[in-house]
XYZ file of C-alpha atoms in Angstrom:
518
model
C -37.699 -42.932 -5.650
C -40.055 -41.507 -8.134
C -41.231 -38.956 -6.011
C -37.493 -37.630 -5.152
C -36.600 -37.904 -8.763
C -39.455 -35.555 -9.654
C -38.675 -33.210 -7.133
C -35.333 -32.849 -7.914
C -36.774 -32.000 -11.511
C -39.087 -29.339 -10.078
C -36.565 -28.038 -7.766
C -33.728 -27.457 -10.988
C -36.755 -26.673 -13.128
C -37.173 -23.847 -10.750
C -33.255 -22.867 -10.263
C -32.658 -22.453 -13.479
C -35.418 -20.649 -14.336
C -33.919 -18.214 -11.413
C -30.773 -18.704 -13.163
C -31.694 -17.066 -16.293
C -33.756 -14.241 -15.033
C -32.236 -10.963 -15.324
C -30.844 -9.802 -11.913
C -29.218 -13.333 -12.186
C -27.898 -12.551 -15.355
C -26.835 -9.617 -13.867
C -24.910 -11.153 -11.016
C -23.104 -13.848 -13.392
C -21.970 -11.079 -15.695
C -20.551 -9.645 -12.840
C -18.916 -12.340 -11.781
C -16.863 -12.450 -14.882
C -16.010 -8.747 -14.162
C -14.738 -9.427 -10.940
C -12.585 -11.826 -12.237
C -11.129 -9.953 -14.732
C -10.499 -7.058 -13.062
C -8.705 -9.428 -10.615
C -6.012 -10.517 -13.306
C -6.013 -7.130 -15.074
C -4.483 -5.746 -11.201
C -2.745 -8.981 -10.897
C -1.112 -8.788 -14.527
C -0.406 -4.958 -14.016
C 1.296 -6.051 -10.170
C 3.348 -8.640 -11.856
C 5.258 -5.733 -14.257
C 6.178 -3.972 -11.676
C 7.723 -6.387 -9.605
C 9.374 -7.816 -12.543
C 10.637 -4.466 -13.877
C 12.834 -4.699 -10.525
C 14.303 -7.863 -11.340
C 15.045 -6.630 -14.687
C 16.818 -3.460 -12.951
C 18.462 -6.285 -10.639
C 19.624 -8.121 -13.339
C 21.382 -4.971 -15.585
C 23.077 -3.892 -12.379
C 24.766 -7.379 -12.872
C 25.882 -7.809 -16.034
C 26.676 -4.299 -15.583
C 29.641 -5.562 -13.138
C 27.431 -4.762 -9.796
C 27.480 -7.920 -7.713
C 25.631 -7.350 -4.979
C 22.927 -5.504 -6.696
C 20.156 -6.735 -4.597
C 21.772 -4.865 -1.722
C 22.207 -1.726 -4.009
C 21.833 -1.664 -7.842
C 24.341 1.229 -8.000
C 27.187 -0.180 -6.966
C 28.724 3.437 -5.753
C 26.374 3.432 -2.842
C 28.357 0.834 -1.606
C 31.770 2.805 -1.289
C 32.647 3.569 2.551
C 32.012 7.309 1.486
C 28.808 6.694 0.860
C 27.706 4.215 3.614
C 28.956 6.712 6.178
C 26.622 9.487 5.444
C 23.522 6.644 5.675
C 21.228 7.915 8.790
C 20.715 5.981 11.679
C 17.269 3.712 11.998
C 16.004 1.807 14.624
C 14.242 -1.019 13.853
C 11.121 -1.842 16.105
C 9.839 -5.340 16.833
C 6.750 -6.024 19.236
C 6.859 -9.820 20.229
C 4.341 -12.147 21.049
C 5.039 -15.816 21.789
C 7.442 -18.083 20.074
C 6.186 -19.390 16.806
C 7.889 -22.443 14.114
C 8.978 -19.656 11.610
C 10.078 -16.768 14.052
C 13.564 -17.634 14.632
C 14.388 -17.622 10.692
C 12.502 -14.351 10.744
C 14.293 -12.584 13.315
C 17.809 -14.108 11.820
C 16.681 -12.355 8.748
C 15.663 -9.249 10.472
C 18.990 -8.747 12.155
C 21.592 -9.602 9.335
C 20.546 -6.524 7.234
C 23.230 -5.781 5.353
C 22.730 -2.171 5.882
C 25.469 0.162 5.976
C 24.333 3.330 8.503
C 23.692 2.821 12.143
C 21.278 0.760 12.464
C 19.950 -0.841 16.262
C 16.794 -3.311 17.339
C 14.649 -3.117 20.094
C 12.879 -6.188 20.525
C 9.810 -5.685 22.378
C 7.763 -8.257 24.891
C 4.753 -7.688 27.939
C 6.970 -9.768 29.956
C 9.583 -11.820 30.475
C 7.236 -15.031 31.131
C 6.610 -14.470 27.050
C 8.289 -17.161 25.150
C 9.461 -14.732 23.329
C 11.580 -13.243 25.722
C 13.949 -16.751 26.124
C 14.296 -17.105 22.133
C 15.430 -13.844 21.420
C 18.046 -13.835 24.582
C 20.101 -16.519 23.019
C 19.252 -15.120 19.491
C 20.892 -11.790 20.326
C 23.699 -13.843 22.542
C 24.880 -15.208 19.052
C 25.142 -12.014 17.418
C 26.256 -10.013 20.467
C 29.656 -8.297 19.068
C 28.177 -7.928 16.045
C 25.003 -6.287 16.293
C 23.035 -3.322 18.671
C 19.887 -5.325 19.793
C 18.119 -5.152 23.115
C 14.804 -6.495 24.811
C 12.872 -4.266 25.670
C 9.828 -5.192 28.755
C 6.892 -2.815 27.739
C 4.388 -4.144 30.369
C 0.858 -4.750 30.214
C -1.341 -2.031 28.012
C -4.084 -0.691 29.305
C -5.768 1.406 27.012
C -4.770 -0.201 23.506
C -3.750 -3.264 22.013
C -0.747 -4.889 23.243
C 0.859 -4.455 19.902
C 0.656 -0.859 19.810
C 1.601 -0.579 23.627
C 4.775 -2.587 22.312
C 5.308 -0.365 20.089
C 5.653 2.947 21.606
C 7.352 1.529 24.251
C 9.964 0.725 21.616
C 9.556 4.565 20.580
C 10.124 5.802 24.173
C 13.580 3.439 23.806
C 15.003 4.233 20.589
C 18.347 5.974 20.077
C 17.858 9.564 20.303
C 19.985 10.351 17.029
C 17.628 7.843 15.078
C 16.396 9.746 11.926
C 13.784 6.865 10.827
C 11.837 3.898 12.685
C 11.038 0.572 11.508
C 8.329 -1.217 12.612
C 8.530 -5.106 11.726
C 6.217 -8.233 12.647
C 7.554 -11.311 13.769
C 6.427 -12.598 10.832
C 8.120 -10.431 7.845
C 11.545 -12.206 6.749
C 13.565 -9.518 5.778
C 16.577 -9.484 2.242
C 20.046 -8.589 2.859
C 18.954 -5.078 1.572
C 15.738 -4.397 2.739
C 16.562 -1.474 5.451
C 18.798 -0.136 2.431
C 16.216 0.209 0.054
C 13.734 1.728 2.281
C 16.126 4.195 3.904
C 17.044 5.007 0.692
C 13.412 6.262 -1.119
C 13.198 8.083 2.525
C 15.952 10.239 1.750
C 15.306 10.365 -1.733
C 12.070 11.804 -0.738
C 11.682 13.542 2.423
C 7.929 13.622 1.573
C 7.009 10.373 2.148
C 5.032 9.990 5.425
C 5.416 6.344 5.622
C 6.661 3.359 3.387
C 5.260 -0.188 3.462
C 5.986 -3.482 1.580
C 3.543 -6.899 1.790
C 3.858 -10.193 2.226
C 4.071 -13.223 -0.383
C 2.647 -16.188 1.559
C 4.269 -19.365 1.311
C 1.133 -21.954 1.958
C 1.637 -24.764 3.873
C -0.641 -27.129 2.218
C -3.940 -26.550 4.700
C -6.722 -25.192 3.053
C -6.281 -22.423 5.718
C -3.152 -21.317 4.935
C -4.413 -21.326 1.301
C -7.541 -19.200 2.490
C -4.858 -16.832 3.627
C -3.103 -16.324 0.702
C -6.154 -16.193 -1.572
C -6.900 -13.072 1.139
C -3.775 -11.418 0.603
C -3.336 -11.643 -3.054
C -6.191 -9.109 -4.220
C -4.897 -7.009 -1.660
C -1.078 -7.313 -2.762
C -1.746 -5.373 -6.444
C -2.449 -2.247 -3.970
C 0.941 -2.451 -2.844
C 2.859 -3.567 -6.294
C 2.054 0.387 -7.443
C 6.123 0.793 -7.527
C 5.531 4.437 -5.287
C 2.189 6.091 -4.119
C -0.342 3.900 -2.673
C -3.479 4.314 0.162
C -3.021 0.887 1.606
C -0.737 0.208 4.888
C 0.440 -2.906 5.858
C 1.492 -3.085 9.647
C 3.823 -5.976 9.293
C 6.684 -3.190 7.437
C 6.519 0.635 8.129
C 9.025 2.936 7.959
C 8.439 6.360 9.108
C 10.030 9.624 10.148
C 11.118 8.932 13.835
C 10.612 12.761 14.534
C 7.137 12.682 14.003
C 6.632 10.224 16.987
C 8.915 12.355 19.080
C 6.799 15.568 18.028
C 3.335 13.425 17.965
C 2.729 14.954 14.259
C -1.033 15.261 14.436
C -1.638 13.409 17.009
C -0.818 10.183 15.880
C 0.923 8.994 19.129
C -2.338 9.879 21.124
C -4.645 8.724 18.369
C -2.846 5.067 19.123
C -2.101 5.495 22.111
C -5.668 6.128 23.606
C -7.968 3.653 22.416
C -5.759 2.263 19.216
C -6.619 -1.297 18.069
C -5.274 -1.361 14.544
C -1.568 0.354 14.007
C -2.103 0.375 10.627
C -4.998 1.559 10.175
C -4.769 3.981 12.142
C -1.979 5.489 10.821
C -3.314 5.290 7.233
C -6.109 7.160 8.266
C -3.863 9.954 9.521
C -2.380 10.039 6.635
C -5.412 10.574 4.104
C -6.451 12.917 6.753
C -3.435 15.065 6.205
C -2.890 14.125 2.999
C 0.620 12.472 3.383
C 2.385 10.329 1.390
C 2.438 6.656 1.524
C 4.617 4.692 -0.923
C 5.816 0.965 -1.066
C 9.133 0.119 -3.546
C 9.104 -2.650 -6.078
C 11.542 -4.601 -3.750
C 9.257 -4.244 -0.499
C 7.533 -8.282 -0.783
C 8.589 -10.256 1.418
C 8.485 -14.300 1.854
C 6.050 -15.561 4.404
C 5.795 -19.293 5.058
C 2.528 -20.074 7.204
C 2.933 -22.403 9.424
C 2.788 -26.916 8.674
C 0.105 -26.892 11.206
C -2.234 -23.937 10.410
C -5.705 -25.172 10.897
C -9.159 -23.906 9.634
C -9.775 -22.875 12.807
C -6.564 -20.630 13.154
C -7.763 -19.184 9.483
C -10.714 -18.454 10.843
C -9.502 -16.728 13.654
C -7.276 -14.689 11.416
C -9.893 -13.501 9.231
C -11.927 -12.322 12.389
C -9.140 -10.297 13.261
C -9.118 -8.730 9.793
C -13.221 -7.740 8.984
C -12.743 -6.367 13.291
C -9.824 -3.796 12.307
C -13.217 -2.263 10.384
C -14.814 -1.588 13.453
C -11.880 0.389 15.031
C -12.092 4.273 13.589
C -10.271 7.333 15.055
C -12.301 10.499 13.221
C -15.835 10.471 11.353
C -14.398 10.404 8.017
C -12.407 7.418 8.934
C -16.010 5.710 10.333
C -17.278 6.269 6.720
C -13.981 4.848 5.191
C -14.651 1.697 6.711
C -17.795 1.624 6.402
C -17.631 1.663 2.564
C -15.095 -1.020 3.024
C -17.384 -3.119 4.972
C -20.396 -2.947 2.448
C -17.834 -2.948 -0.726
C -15.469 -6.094 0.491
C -18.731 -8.101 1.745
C -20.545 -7.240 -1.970
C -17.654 -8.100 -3.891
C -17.277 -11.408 -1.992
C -20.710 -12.751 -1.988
C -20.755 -11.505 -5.874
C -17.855 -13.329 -6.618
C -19.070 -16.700 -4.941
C -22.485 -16.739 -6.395
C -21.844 -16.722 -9.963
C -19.774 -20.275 -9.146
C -23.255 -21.661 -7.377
C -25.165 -20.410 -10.625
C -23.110 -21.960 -12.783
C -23.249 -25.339 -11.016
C -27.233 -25.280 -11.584
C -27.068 -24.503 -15.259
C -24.349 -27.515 -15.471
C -26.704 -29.892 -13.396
C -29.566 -28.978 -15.284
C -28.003 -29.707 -18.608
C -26.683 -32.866 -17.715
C -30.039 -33.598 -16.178
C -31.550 -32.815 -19.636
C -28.997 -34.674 -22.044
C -28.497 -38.066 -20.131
C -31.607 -38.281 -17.814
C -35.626 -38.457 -18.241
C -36.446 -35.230 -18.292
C -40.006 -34.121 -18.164
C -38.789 -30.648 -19.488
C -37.493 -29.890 -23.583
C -33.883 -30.167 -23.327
C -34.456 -27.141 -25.536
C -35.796 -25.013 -21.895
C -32.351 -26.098 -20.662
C -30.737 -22.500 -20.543
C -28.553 -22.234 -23.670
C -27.809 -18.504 -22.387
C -26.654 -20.255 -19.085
C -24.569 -22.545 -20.236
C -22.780 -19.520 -22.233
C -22.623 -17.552 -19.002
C -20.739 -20.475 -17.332
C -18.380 -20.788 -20.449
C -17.867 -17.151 -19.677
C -17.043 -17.722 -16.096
C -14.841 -20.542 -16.571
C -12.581 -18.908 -19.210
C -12.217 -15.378 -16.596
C -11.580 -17.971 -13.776
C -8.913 -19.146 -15.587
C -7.909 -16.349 -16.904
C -7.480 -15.422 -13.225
C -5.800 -18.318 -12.117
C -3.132 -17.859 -14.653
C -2.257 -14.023 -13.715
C -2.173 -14.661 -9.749
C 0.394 -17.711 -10.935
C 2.172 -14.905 -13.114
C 2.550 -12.123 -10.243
C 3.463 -15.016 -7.689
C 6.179 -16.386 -9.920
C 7.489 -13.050 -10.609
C 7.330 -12.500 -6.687
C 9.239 -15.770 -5.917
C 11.978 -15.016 -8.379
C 12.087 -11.552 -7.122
C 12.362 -12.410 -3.563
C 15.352 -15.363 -4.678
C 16.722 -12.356 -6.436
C 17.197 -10.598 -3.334
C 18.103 -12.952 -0.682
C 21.051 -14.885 -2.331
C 22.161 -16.595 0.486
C 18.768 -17.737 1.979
C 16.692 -20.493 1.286
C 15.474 -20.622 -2.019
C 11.319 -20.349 -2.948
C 9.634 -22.467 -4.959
C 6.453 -21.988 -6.814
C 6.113 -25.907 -7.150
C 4.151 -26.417 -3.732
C 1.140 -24.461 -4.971
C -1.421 -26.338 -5.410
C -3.485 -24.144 -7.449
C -6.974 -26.677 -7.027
C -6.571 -25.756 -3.765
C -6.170 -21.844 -4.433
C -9.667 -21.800 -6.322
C -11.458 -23.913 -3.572
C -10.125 -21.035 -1.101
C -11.378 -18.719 -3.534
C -14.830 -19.486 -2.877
C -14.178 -20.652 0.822
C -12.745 -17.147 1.750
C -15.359 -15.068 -0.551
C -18.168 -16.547 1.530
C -16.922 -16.651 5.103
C -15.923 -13.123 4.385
C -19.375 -11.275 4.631
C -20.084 -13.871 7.537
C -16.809 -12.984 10.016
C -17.171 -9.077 8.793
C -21.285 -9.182 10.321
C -20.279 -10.949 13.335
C -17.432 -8.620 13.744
C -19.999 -5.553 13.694
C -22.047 -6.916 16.215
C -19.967 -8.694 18.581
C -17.391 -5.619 19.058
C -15.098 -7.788 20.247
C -12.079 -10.000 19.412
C -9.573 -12.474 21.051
C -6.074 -11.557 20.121
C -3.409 -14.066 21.363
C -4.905 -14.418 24.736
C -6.189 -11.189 25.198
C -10.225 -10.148 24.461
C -10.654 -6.228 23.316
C -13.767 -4.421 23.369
C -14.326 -1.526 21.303
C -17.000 1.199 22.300
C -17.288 4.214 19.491
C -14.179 3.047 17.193
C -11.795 2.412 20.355
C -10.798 0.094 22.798
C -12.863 0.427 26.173
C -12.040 -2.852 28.164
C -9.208 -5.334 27.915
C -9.898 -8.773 29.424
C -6.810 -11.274 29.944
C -7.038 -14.882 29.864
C -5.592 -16.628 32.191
C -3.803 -19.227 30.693
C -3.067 -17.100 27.317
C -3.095 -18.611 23.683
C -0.311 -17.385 21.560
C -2.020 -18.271 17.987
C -1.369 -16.078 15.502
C -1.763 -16.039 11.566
C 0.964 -18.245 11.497
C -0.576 -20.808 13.985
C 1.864 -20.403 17.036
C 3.034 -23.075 19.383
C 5.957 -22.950 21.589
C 8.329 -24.468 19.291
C 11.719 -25.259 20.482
C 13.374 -25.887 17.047
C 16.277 -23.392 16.848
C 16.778 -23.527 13.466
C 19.897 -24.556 11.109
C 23.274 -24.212 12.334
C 25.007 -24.220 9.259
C 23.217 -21.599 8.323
C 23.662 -19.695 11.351
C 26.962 -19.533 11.020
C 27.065 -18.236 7.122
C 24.988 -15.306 7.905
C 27.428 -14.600 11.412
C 29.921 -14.971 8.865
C 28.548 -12.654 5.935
C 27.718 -9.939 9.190
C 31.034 -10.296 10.370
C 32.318 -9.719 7.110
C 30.226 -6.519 6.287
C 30.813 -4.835 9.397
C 35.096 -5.341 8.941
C 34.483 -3.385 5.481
C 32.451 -1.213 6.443
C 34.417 -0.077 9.648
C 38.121 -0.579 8.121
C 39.909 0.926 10.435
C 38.271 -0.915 13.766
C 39.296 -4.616 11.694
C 42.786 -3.180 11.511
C 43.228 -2.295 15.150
């Protein structure tokens, strides 16, 4: 016992010294940086989302009711929805998951005004897909334009994108914008509105985005999750220009898929893995505009059963989209991404392990025998880790800020739906999955760069220079996603079904007067 107790004394003797030499001190400061920087982002995200909720709430003591539809309540008058331009809204489809009904309900009871028409997209009809959205779209049949669309199998990119331009090929030929939507994104009332509406306020935009808030679950995955998307969500909270893309919400100029405006269509098409990636690179090619509106988050409940092992799964997916590249410049894009994102994350998690030495060691010193002067014990540590602790909680505090804002927001702007609460955080959690997604980070993004390869729902994609070069098909597909999908057969609430048929029917009679009157 002796002999373990010393060398557990030799062995923190020797950490700490590490501790406190100067590439460590170095690493720790750093640490605090990181953190900071963090909430500084997070702190500047949260006032702009909330200086739309403050717009929100003027419209409506300004005698605008339905101001998260429109805050100027003039865009509302029939004058004014009849010059709106028609958009088709995209969907590719894969399996049947516990939170994709509610989505799609969301998706088509948009409250917009113009002509507006879905194109639900599958591989085949065997997809569970296919069967939920059937009686889906038999609910809302006189009330909507949706269709299913059967894109087939892809054969020289991901299934996704195949879906996708399939949906192209299929939309209405008078459509002036495209929307591309997950499954996943849970749309407001006014959603299409809002984004239709910056696109004709400015015809330069190349493509507009918005980003999920994720609603965990409770798992330690679906916390990993949201700690991943949350640094990435001040990107998108720039209330107008931003470089980032987020695949799950992109609305772009349905003429420049018709005219395959610098070869984007073939740049997907042939070889494509990652949609949005792809086109964001096209777009800092060209030097086009990308821009995501204050009102573009959206509510994203991960689903009660979302394991580790579906997290982990997830964040392969993410580091592989590095490995997909369509020009040399994009190559070196990613590549800076790969070294930056994998430095960052290891630098964030070490300072924690640091700290936890200098603690150890000073508790060793004060209440143990301790062959070393408790004076050796690393006063400059222990003022490092006060450091660290006061930015981690500094940190904490400003991601609860921007997703409290974000919460109210998105309650702001679905009335009707079911209301978010930011009491089922559990924020111990959020700082374990800190650490937990920091280090597996570096690990999935290495493996990613060497394996070249990736199972996507059942499918295995190889990539050879940047592009896909070989598909493989399991036989007995998995459906897994992000959100952990099973073939559910929950259909969802009745009651509510019926108040949003209700609201639809009630939109569409004043917005088309004269067809309620005959």
């Amino acid at each position: 016992m002796a002999g373990l107790t010393g060398a557990l004394d030799a062995f923190l003797a020797a950490a700490s010294g590490a501790c406190r030499s100067p590439i460590a001190v170095f690493i720790q400061i750093q640490g605090c940086f990181i953190c900071l920087t963090l909430a500084i982002g997070w702190v500047f995200a949260s006032h702009v989302r909330y200086s739309a909720i403050l717009r929100m709430k003027r419209a409506t003591a300004g005698g605008n009711p339905f101001a998260f539809i429109y805050e100027d309540i003039n865009d509302l008058e029939h004058c004014a929805q009849s010059k709106l331009p028609r958009v088709s809204v995209v969907m590719p489809l894969k399996g049947f998951g516990e939170h994709n009904l509610q989505n799609w309900r969301s998706q088509i009871t948009s409250l917009y005004g113009g002509p507006l028409e879905f194109l639900f997209v599958v591989e085949s009809v065997d997809d569970p897909a296919y069967h939920a959205i059937t009686l889906l779209i038999s609910e809302f049949k006189d009330n909507i334009d949706a269709k299913i669309v059967v894109a087939g199998l892809s054969e020289a990119c991901s299934q996704k994108i195949h879906n996708q331009l399939v949906g192209i090929q299929k939309m209405h030929q008078d459509s002036k914008y495209v929307l591309f939507l997950d499954d996943d994104v849970r749309l407001h009332p006014g959603s299409i509105g809002a984004l239709t509406a910056e696109m004709e306020k400015n015809p330069e935009i190349f493509i507009q985005t918005g980003y999920p808030l994720d609603l965990p679950s409770g798992s330690l995955g679906s916390y990993c999750i949201y700690e991943y998307h949350m640094p990435c969500s001040m990107g998108f909270a720039t209330g107008g220009r931003t470089f980032f893309l987020w695949g799950g919400c992109m609305m772009m100029h349905a003429d420049d898929f018709r005219n395959d405006l610098y070869g984007l269509v073939s740049g997907l098409k042939n070889g494509g893995y990652s949609d949005d990636m792809t086109l964001a690179a096209v777009a800092g090619a060209h030097k086009r505009l990308i821009t995501s509106p204050p009102v573009a988050v959206f509510p994203h409940p991960l689903a009660s059963d979302l394991s580790f092992s579906r997290y982990w799964n997830y964040l392969r997916k993410q580091t592989f989209v590095l490995e997909s590249y369509i020009s040399d410049v994009n190559w070196l894009m990613n590549r800076a991404l790969f070294f930056s994102h994998c430095y960052l994350s290891w630098g964030f998690v070490c300072p924690y392990v640091m700290a936890m030495v200098h603690i150890v060691t000073a508790i060793r010193a004060r209440f143990g025998d301790y062959p070393f002067n408790e004076t050796t014990a690393s006063s400059t540590g222990l003022l490092l880790t006060t450091c660290l602790a006061t930015c981690t909680v500094l940190e904490l505090l400003s991601m609860w800020n921007l997703t409290k804002v974000e919460i109210q927001l998105c309650n702001m702007l679905s009335p009707e739906g079911h209301r978010v609460s930011l009491g089922s955080y559990n924020w111990g959690l959020v700082f374990i999955a800190m650490l937990v997604d920091n280090f597996l980070y570096p690990v999935s993004a290495i493996r990613s760069h060497f394996s070249q390869s990736i199972n996507w729902s059942g499918i295995r994609y190889h990539l050879r220079n940047g592009k896909i070069s070989k598909i493989e098909r399991c036989k007995d597909p998995s459906y897994s996603d992000l959100g952990g999908k099973h073939l559910y057969q929950r259909r969802g609430s009745p009651t509510k079904a019926l108040f949003l048929n209700s609201i639809l029917r009630s939109f569409s009679q004043w917005h088309h007067p004269k067809r309620s009157d005959s």
